[in-house]
Amino acid sequence: MKLVVLGGGESGVGTAILGKKKGYDVFVSDFGTIKENYKEVLTINQIAWEDEKHTEALILDADVVMKSPGIPEKAPIVKKLLALNIPVISEIEFAYPFTNAKTIGITGSNGKTTTTLLTYHILKQGGLNVGLAGNIGKSFAWQVAENNHDYYVLELSSFQLDGIVNYKPDIAVITNLSPDHLDRYAYDYNLYIASKFRITKNQTENDFLIVDHDDIEINKWFQKNKTKAKKLSFSILNELEEGGYTGNNNLNSKINNDLFTMPINELALEGKHNLKNAMAATAVAQLMKVRKQTIRESLSNFQGAEHRLEKVLKIQNVQYINDSKATNVNATFFALDSMNTPTVWIVGGVDKGNDYDELMSLVREKVKGIVCLGVDNQKLFQAFNGVVDVMIETTSMDEAVKIAQRMADKGDTVLLSPCCASFDLFENYEDRGRQFKNAVHNL
């Protein structure tokens, strides 16, 4: 069996290693450059690879192709493979048959990283033999090849879900839905939503689907569609018969008539959106029979995700916050909503079809100045020029942070919450976040 892997990053190299171990004839092809450390791994494992090109003769000869999530369906090589009816699947789909582990699959437009890390933290504290994979950390396929976990918590993007055929999580979570990556879905929000709901398409009545009861789009989907899985919800607006809800300043979660309760002010993570993330993770932990005391301790000592409303430093009584992971309007909405002081907002990058109107009332209320950090800031200027007192354009992180420092007064906050993808000036959102933190430390 010939396995071709498109993309030589974490996901691709992990798949190649698992494929080799399972007896496939493996070839890795990357149209870009493969990083040196991954080249070494492939060479040591005697796996054939190429980069900066796609040799069609070698690729179109595949029995199965694993496409890395970053490669769009409309890439010429993918179109050719599909025209020849060669299966093109995601890493999760490829690795799934080779493990007996139970998986918890977490998706959503925002909050999925935090919910995934929090769920993993609770299960690990609960003594379960659990791995963390998907969009974070070491790839799922790589772990299936080398580790023997009983459980995996997987952060699943819509791109990974697009490439599943038979994969099903034992417990699925959809944190919320808001427009994102519309450039990959022909600017059709419904296609993107359908992608997210693929997480439940193979689930059976023995599986669970945990969703946000307050989410308009999730509720619309359920008016027209069904899931076989047992549905559990969480809400900060309504008290639910079963699932997560708030009341008396507590986070409550009732699963199988068993009530877990904890004061909201004891949660390590602040903000309404994090309360929802905590409810989702708690529901998973209860289904996995983790002790209540362990859940409480884990929710109160969790460190949070890097680049997600991460407090960096306070300098001259100005708080600097790194929210580089906010790559869409909805994520930035949460960030601005949780600001309690006048805010200097650093925003910009590659616009994925954003509608900035949703932010207007928050910007009026909370933002005193905007620093645009991107190659093309025209859309931001059209939206916010005149709404705030000062708007300045920059093209480097050091410059952006220095300007923000000059705009900020004592008691203010400087918030990096870009609302956009990072690829115009940075490698990825992590690189952007690290550059921000370095710049702040150098002030």
Coordinates of C-alpha atoms in Angstrom, one line a residue:
M1 CA 0.0 0.0 0.0
K2 CA 1.4 3.4 -1.0
L3 CA 0.8 6.3 1.4
V4 CA 1.6 9.8 0.2
V5 CA 1.7 12.5 2.8
L6 CA 1.2 16.1 1.6
G7 CA 2.9 18.5 4.0
G8 CA 6.0 17.8 6.0
G9 CA 5.0 19.5 9.3
E10 CA 4.1 18.0 12.7
S11 CA 0.9 16.3 11.3
G12 CA 2.6 15.0 8.1
V13 CA 5.7 13.6 9.8
G14 CA 3.7 11.9 12.5
T15 CA 1.5 10.3 9.8
A16 CA 4.6 9.2 7.9
I17 CA 6.1 7.5 11.0
L18 CA 2.9 5.7 11.8
G19 CA 2.5 4.7 8.2
K20 CA 6.0 3.3 8.0
K21 CA 5.5 1.4 11.3
K22 CA 2.3 -0.2 9.9
G23 CA 4.0 -1.4 6.7
Y24 CA 3.0 1.3 4.2
D25 CA 5.4 2.4 1.4
V26 CA 5.5 6.1 2.5
F27 CA 6.4 9.3 0.5
V28 CA 6.3 12.8 1.9
S29 CA 5.9 15.8 -0.4
D30 CA 5.8 19.4 0.7
F31 CA 5.4 22.3 -1.8
G32 CA 7.1 24.6 0.8
T33 CA 10.3 23.9 2.8
I34 CA 10.4 21.1 5.4
K35 CA 12.1 22.2 8.7
E36 CA 15.5 20.8 9.4
N37 CA 14.4 18.8 12.5
Y38 CA 11.6 17.1 10.5
K39 CA 14.0 16.3 7.6
E40 CA 16.2 14.6 10.1
V41 CA 13.4 12.5 11.6
L42 CA 12.3 11.4 8.1
T43 CA 15.8 10.5 7.0
I44 CA 16.5 8.6 10.2
N45 CA 13.3 6.6 9.7
Q46 CA 14.3 6.0 6.1
I47 CA 11.2 7.7 4.7
A48 CA 11.4 9.2 1.2
W49 CA 10.6 13.0 1.1
E50 CA 10.8 16.0 -1.2
D51 CA 10.2 19.7 -0.6
E52 CA 9.7 22.9 -2.6
K53 CA 7.9 20.8 -5.2
H54 CA 5.3 18.1 -5.8
T55 CA 6.4 15.3 -8.2
E56 CA 3.1 14.3 -9.7
A57 CA 4.2 10.9 -11.0
L58 CA 5.1 9.9 -7.4
I59 CA 2.0 11.4 -5.8
L60 CA -0.8 10.3 -8.2
D61 CA 0.4 6.8 -7.8
A62 CA -0.8 6.7 -4.1
D63 CA -3.4 4.3 -2.7
V64 CA -4.2 6.8 0.0
V65 CA -3.2 10.4 0.7
M66 CA -3.0 12.2 4.0
K67 CA -3.4 16.0 3.5
S68 CA -2.1 18.3 6.2
P69 CA -4.8 20.7 7.5
G70 CA -3.0 23.8 6.1
I71 CA -3.4 22.7 2.4
P72 CA -6.7 23.8 0.9
E73 CA -9.0 21.5 -1.1
K74 CA -8.5 23.8 -4.1
A75 CA -4.7 23.2 -4.3
P76 CA -4.0 21.8 -7.9
I77 CA -2.5 18.6 -6.6
V78 CA -5.4 17.8 -4.4
K79 CA -7.9 18.4 -7.2
K80 CA -5.9 16.0 -9.4
L81 CA -6.0 13.3 -6.7
L82 CA -9.7 13.7 -6.2
A83 CA -10.3 13.5 -9.9
L84 CA -8.6 10.1 -9.9
N85 CA -10.8 9.0 -6.9
I86 CA -7.7 8.6 -4.7
P87 CA -8.9 8.9 -1.0
V88 CA -7.6 12.2 0.5
I89 CA -8.0 12.0 4.3
S90 CA -6.8 13.9 7.4
E91 CA -4.2 12.7 10.0
I92 CA -6.9 12.0 12.5
E93 CA -8.7 9.7 10.1
F94 CA -5.5 7.9 9.2
A95 CA -4.4 7.3 12.8
Y96 CA -7.8 6.4 14.3
P97 CA -8.0 2.7 13.2
F98 CA -4.5 2.0 14.7
T99 CA -5.5 2.8 18.3
N100 CA -8.0 1.3 20.8
A101 CA -7.9 4.5 22.9
K102 CA -11.0 6.4 23.6
T103 CA -10.9 10.0 22.1
I104 CA -12.5 13.2 23.3
G105 CA -12.7 15.5 20.2
I106 CA -13.1 19.2 20.8
T107 CA -13.9 21.8 18.1
G108 CA -15.5 25.2 17.8
S109 CA -14.6 28.6 16.4
N110 CA -13.1 29.9 19.7
G111 CA -12.2 28.4 23.1
K112 CA -11.2 25.0 21.6
T113 CA -7.5 25.3 22.7
T114 CA -8.4 26.4 26.2
T115 CA -11.1 23.7 26.5
T116 CA -8.7 21.0 25.2
L117 CA -5.9 22.0 27.5
L118 CA -8.2 22.3 30.5
T119 CA -9.9 18.9 29.8
Y120 CA -6.5 17.3 29.4
H121 CA -5.3 18.9 32.7
I122 CA -8.3 17.6 34.6
L123 CA -8.1 14.0 33.2
K124 CA -4.3 13.9 33.9
Q125 CA -4.8 15.2 37.4
G126 CA -7.5 12.5 37.7
G127 CA -4.8 9.8 37.1
L128 CA -5.9 8.8 33.6
N129 CA -3.3 7.7 31.0
V130 CA -4.1 10.4 28.6
G131 CA -2.5 12.1 25.5
L132 CA -3.0 15.6 24.1
A133 CA -3.0 15.9 20.3
G134 CA -4.7 17.3 17.2
N135 CA -4.0 21.0 16.7
I136 CA -1.7 21.1 19.8
G137 CA 1.5 19.4 20.8
K138 CA 2.8 16.2 19.3
S139 CA 0.7 14.9 16.4
F140 CA -2.0 12.2 17.1
A141 CA -0.5 9.8 14.5
W142 CA 3.0 10.2 16.0
Q143 CA 1.6 9.4 19.5
V144 CA -0.4 6.4 18.2
A145 CA 2.9 5.1 16.7
E146 CA 5.0 5.6 19.8
N147 CA 2.8 5.8 23.0
N148 CA 0.2 3.7 24.5
H149 CA -2.4 6.1 25.9
D150 CA -5.9 4.9 27.0
Y151 CA -7.4 8.3 26.1
Y152 CA -6.6 11.2 23.9
V153 CA -8.0 14.7 24.1
L154 CA -7.9 16.1 20.5
E155 CA -8.3 19.7 19.4
L156 CA -9.9 19.4 16.0
S157 CA -10.1 22.2 13.4
S158 CA -12.7 22.3 10.7
F159 CA -9.9 21.4 8.2
Q160 CA -9.1 18.2 10.1
L161 CA -12.8 17.4 10.3
D162 CA -13.2 17.9 6.5
G163 CA -10.9 14.9 6.0
I164 CA -12.7 12.4 8.2
V165 CA -14.6 9.4 6.8
N166 CA -15.0 6.9 9.7
Y167 CA -13.5 8.7 12.7
K168 CA -15.7 9.3 15.6
P169 CA -15.0 10.7 19.1
D170 CA -16.4 8.9 22.1
I171 CA -17.1 12.4 23.5
A172 CA -17.4 15.4 21.2
V173 CA -17.5 19.0 22.2
I174 CA -18.5 22.0 20.0
T175 CA -17.6 25.1 22.1
N176 CA -19.4 27.7 19.8
L177 CA -19.7 28.8 16.2
S178 CA -18.8 32.1 14.6
P179 CA -17.6 33.0 11.1
D180 CA -13.9 31.9 10.7
H181 CA -11.7 30.7 7.8
L182 CA -14.5 31.7 5.4
D183 CA -11.8 32.1 2.7
R184 CA -11.5 28.3 2.8
Y185 CA -15.3 27.7 2.6
A186 CA -16.1 29.8 -0.5
Y187 CA -17.2 32.6 1.9
D188 CA -20.3 30.4 2.8
Y189 CA -20.8 30.3 6.6
N190 CA -23.1 27.2 6.2
L191 CA -20.3 25.2 4.7
Y192 CA -18.1 26.0 7.6
I193 CA -20.8 25.1 10.1
A194 CA -21.4 21.8 8.3
S195 CA -17.6 21.1 8.7
K196 CA -17.7 21.6 12.4
F197 CA -20.7 19.2 12.8
R198 CA -18.8 16.5 11.0
I199 CA -17.5 15.8 14.5
T200 CA -20.7 14.0 15.4
K201 CA -21.6 12.4 12.0
N202 CA -20.3 8.9 12.9
Q203 CA -21.3 9.0 16.6
T204 CA -23.6 6.3 18.0
E205 CA -26.1 6.3 20.9
N206 CA -23.2 5.2 23.2
D207 CA -21.3 8.5 22.5
F208 CA -21.8 12.0 23.8
L209 CA -22.0 15.4 22.1
I210 CA -21.5 18.4 24.4
V211 CA -22.6 21.8 23.0
D212 CA -23.2 25.5 24.0
H213 CA -26.9 25.8 24.7
D214 CA -26.7 29.6 24.2
D215 CA -25.2 29.5 20.7
I216 CA -27.6 30.6 17.9
E217 CA -26.0 28.7 15.1
I218 CA -25.7 25.4 17.0
N219 CA -29.4 25.7 17.9
K220 CA -30.3 26.4 14.2
W221 CA -28.4 23.3 13.2
F222 CA -30.4 21.1 15.6
Q223 CA -33.7 22.4 14.2
K224 CA -32.8 20.8 10.9
N225 CA -30.4 18.0 11.8
K226 CA -30.1 15.2 14.3
T227 CA -27.2 13.4 16.1
K228 CA -27.4 9.8 17.3
A229 CA -25.1 10.8 20.3
K230 CA -26.5 11.7 23.7
K231 CA -26.6 15.5 23.7
L232 CA -25.5 17.5 26.8
S233 CA -25.5 21.3 26.9
F234 CA -24.0 24.1 29.0
S235 CA -25.4 27.6 29.4
I236 CA -24.7 30.8 31.3
L237 CA -28.2 32.1 30.5
N238 CA -30.5 29.3 31.6
E239 CA -30.7 26.7 34.3
L240 CA -30.7 23.3 32.6
E241 CA -32.2 20.0 33.8
E242 CA -29.0 18.3 32.7
G243 CA -25.6 19.8 31.8
G244 CA -23.8 22.9 32.9
Y245 CA -25.4 26.1 34.2
T246 CA -24.8 29.0 36.6
G247 CA -26.7 30.0 39.8
N248 CA -25.8 31.5 43.2
N249 CA -22.4 32.6 41.8
N250 CA -21.6 28.9 41.2
L251 CA -20.6 26.8 38.2
N252 CA -23.0 23.8 38.4
S253 CA -22.9 20.7 36.3
K254 CA -25.4 18.0 36.5
I255 CA -24.7 14.7 34.7
N256 CA -26.6 11.5 35.3
N257 CA -28.3 13.1 38.3
D258 CA -24.9 13.8 39.9
L259 CA -24.4 17.5 40.7
F260 CA -21.0 19.1 40.7
T261 CA -20.8 22.6 42.0
M262 CA -18.0 25.2 42.5
P263 CA -17.8 29.0 43.2
I264 CA -17.1 30.9 40.0
N265 CA -14.6 33.1 41.7
E266 CA -12.4 30.1 42.4
L267 CA -11.9 29.3 38.7
A268 CA -8.4 30.1 37.5
L269 CA -9.7 31.5 34.2
E270 CA -11.6 34.7 34.1
G271 CA -14.4 35.9 31.7
K272 CA -17.8 34.5 30.6
H273 CA -16.3 32.6 27.7
N274 CA -13.9 30.8 30.0
L275 CA -16.8 29.9 32.3
K276 CA -18.3 28.1 29.3
N277 CA -15.0 26.4 28.5
A278 CA -14.8 25.2 32.2
M279 CA -18.4 23.8 31.9
A280 CA -17.5 21.8 28.8
A281 CA -14.4 20.4 30.4
T282 CA -16.3 19.6 33.6
A283 CA -18.9 17.7 31.7
V284 CA -16.2 15.6 30.0
A285 CA -14.5 14.9 33.4
Q286 CA -17.8 13.9 35.0
L287 CA -18.5 11.5 32.1
M288 CA -15.0 10.0 32.7
K289 CA -15.8 9.6 36.4
V290 CA -13.1 11.9 37.7
R291 CA -13.5 12.7 41.4
K292 CA -15.2 16.0 42.1
Q293 CA -12.4 17.2 44.4
T294 CA -9.9 16.6 41.5
I295 CA -12.1 18.6 39.1
R296 CA -12.3 21.5 41.6
E297 CA -8.6 21.6 42.2
S298 CA -7.8 21.3 38.5
L299 CA -10.2 24.2 37.6
S300 CA -8.6 26.4 40.2
N301 CA -5.0 25.7 39.4
F302 CA -5.1 25.6 35.6
Q303 CA -2.4 27.8 34.0
G304 CA -4.2 28.8 30.8
A305 CA -3.1 28.7 27.2
E306 CA -0.2 30.6 25.9
H307 CA -1.2 33.5 23.6
R308 CA -4.8 33.5 24.9
L309 CA -5.4 36.6 27.1
E310 CA -2.0 35.9 28.6
K311 CA -0.9 38.5 31.1
V312 CA 2.7 39.4 30.1
L313 CA 3.9 42.2 32.4
K314 CA 2.8 45.4 34.2
I315 CA 5.1 48.3 33.4
Q316 CA 4.5 51.7 35.0
N317 CA 1.1 50.4 36.0
V318 CA 0.1 49.5 32.4
Q319 CA -0.9 45.8 31.9
Y320 CA 0.3 44.2 28.7
I321 CA -1.8 41.2 27.4
N322 CA -0.9 38.8 24.7
D323 CA -4.0 37.5 22.9
S324 CA -2.2 36.6 19.6
K325 CA -4.4 33.5 19.2
A326 CA -7.4 35.7 18.6
T327 CA -7.4 35.3 14.8
N328 CA -11.1 36.2 14.2
V329 CA -13.7 38.8 15.2
N330 CA -15.4 36.6 17.8
A331 CA -12.2 35.8 19.7
T332 CA -11.4 39.5 19.8
F333 CA -14.9 40.3 21.0
F334 CA -14.3 38.1 24.0
A335 CA -11.0 39.8 24.7
L336 CA -12.4 43.4 24.5
D337 CA -15.4 42.3 26.5
S338 CA -13.2 41.2 29.3
M339 CA -11.2 44.5 29.5
N340 CA -12.0 46.6 32.6
T341 CA -9.7 49.5 31.9
P342 CA -9.1 51.9 29.0
T343 CA -7.4 49.8 26.3
V344 CA -4.8 50.4 23.6
W345 CA -5.6 47.8 21.0
I346 CA -3.0 46.3 18.7
V347 CA -4.9 44.7 15.7
G348 CA -4.3 43.6 12.1
G349 CA -2.9 40.9 9.8
V350 CA -4.4 38.8 7.1
D351 CA -8.2 39.5 7.1
K352 CA -10.2 36.3 6.6
G353 CA -13.4 38.0 5.6
N354 CA -14.0 39.9 8.9
D355 CA -17.0 42.0 9.7
Y356 CA -15.9 44.5 12.2
D357 CA -19.4 45.9 12.9
E358 CA -19.8 43.4 15.8
L359 CA -16.9 45.1 17.7
M360 CA -18.2 48.6 17.2
S361 CA -19.9 49.1 20.6
L362 CA -17.0 47.5 22.5
V363 CA -14.4 49.6 20.7
R364 CA -16.4 52.8 21.5
E365 CA -16.7 51.9 25.1
K366 CA -13.3 50.5 25.9
V367 CA -10.6 51.4 23.3
K368 CA -8.8 54.7 23.5
G369 CA -6.3 54.1 20.7
I370 CA -5.6 51.5 17.9
V371 CA -2.3 50.4 16.6
C372 CA -2.6 48.6 13.2
L373 CA 0.0 45.9 12.7
G374 CA -0.4 44.5 9.2
V375 CA 0.7 44.9 5.6
D376 CA -2.8 46.1 4.5
N377 CA -4.8 48.0 7.1
Q378 CA -7.3 49.7 4.8
K379 CA -10.3 47.7 6.1
L380 CA -9.5 48.5 9.7
F381 CA -9.2 52.2 8.9
Q382 CA -12.6 52.1 7.1
A383 CA -14.2 50.5 10.1
F384 CA -12.7 52.4 13.1
N385 CA -11.3 55.7 11.8
G386 CA -13.2 58.4 13.7
V387 CA -14.5 55.8 16.3
V388 CA -11.3 56.2 18.4
D389 CA -9.1 59.3 19.0
V390 CA -5.9 57.8 17.6
M391 CA -5.1 55.2 14.9
I392 CA -1.5 54.5 13.9
E393 CA -0.1 52.1 11.3
T394 CA 3.0 50.0 11.9
T395 CA 4.8 47.1 10.2
S396 CA 6.9 45.7 13.1
M397 CA 6.0 44.4 16.5
D398 CA 8.7 46.4 18.3
E399 CA 7.4 49.6 16.8
A400 CA 3.8 48.6 17.6
V401 CA 4.6 48.0 21.2
K402 CA 6.6 51.2 21.6
I403 CA 3.8 53.3 20.1
A404 CA 1.2 51.5 22.3
Q405 CA 3.4 52.3 25.4
R406 CA 3.3 56.0 24.4
M407 CA -0.5 56.0 24.0
A408 CA -1.1 54.2 27.3
D409 CA -1.5 56.0 30.7
K410 CA -1.2 54.6 34.2
G411 CA -4.0 52.1 34.8
D412 CA -4.5 51.3 31.1
T413 CA -4.2 48.0 29.3
V414 CA -2.3 47.3 26.1
L415 CA -4.0 44.4 24.3
L416 CA -2.6 42.5 21.4
S417 CA -5.8 40.9 19.9
P418 CA -5.2 40.8 16.2
C419 CA -8.5 39.6 14.9
C420 CA -6.7 38.4 11.8
A421 CA -4.3 35.6 10.7
S422 CA -0.6 36.3 11.1
F423 CA 1.0 35.2 7.8
D424 CA 1.7 38.7 6.4
L425 CA 4.4 39.6 8.9
F426 CA 4.9 36.4 11.1
E427 CA 5.3 32.7 10.7
N428 CA 2.2 32.0 12.8
Y429 CA 0.2 33.3 15.7
E430 CA 2.8 31.7 18.2
D431 CA 5.6 33.6 16.5
R432 CA 3.5 36.8 16.7
G433 CA 2.8 36.3 20.4
R434 CA 6.4 35.6 21.3
Q435 CA 7.6 38.7 19.4
F436 CA 5.0 40.7 21.4
K437 CA 6.2 39.3 24.7
N438 CA 9.9 40.0 23.7
A439 CA 9.0 43.5 22.7
V440 CA 7.2 44.1 26.0
H441 CA 10.2 42.7 28.0
N442 CA 12.5 45.0 26.1
L443 CA 10.6 48.2 26.9

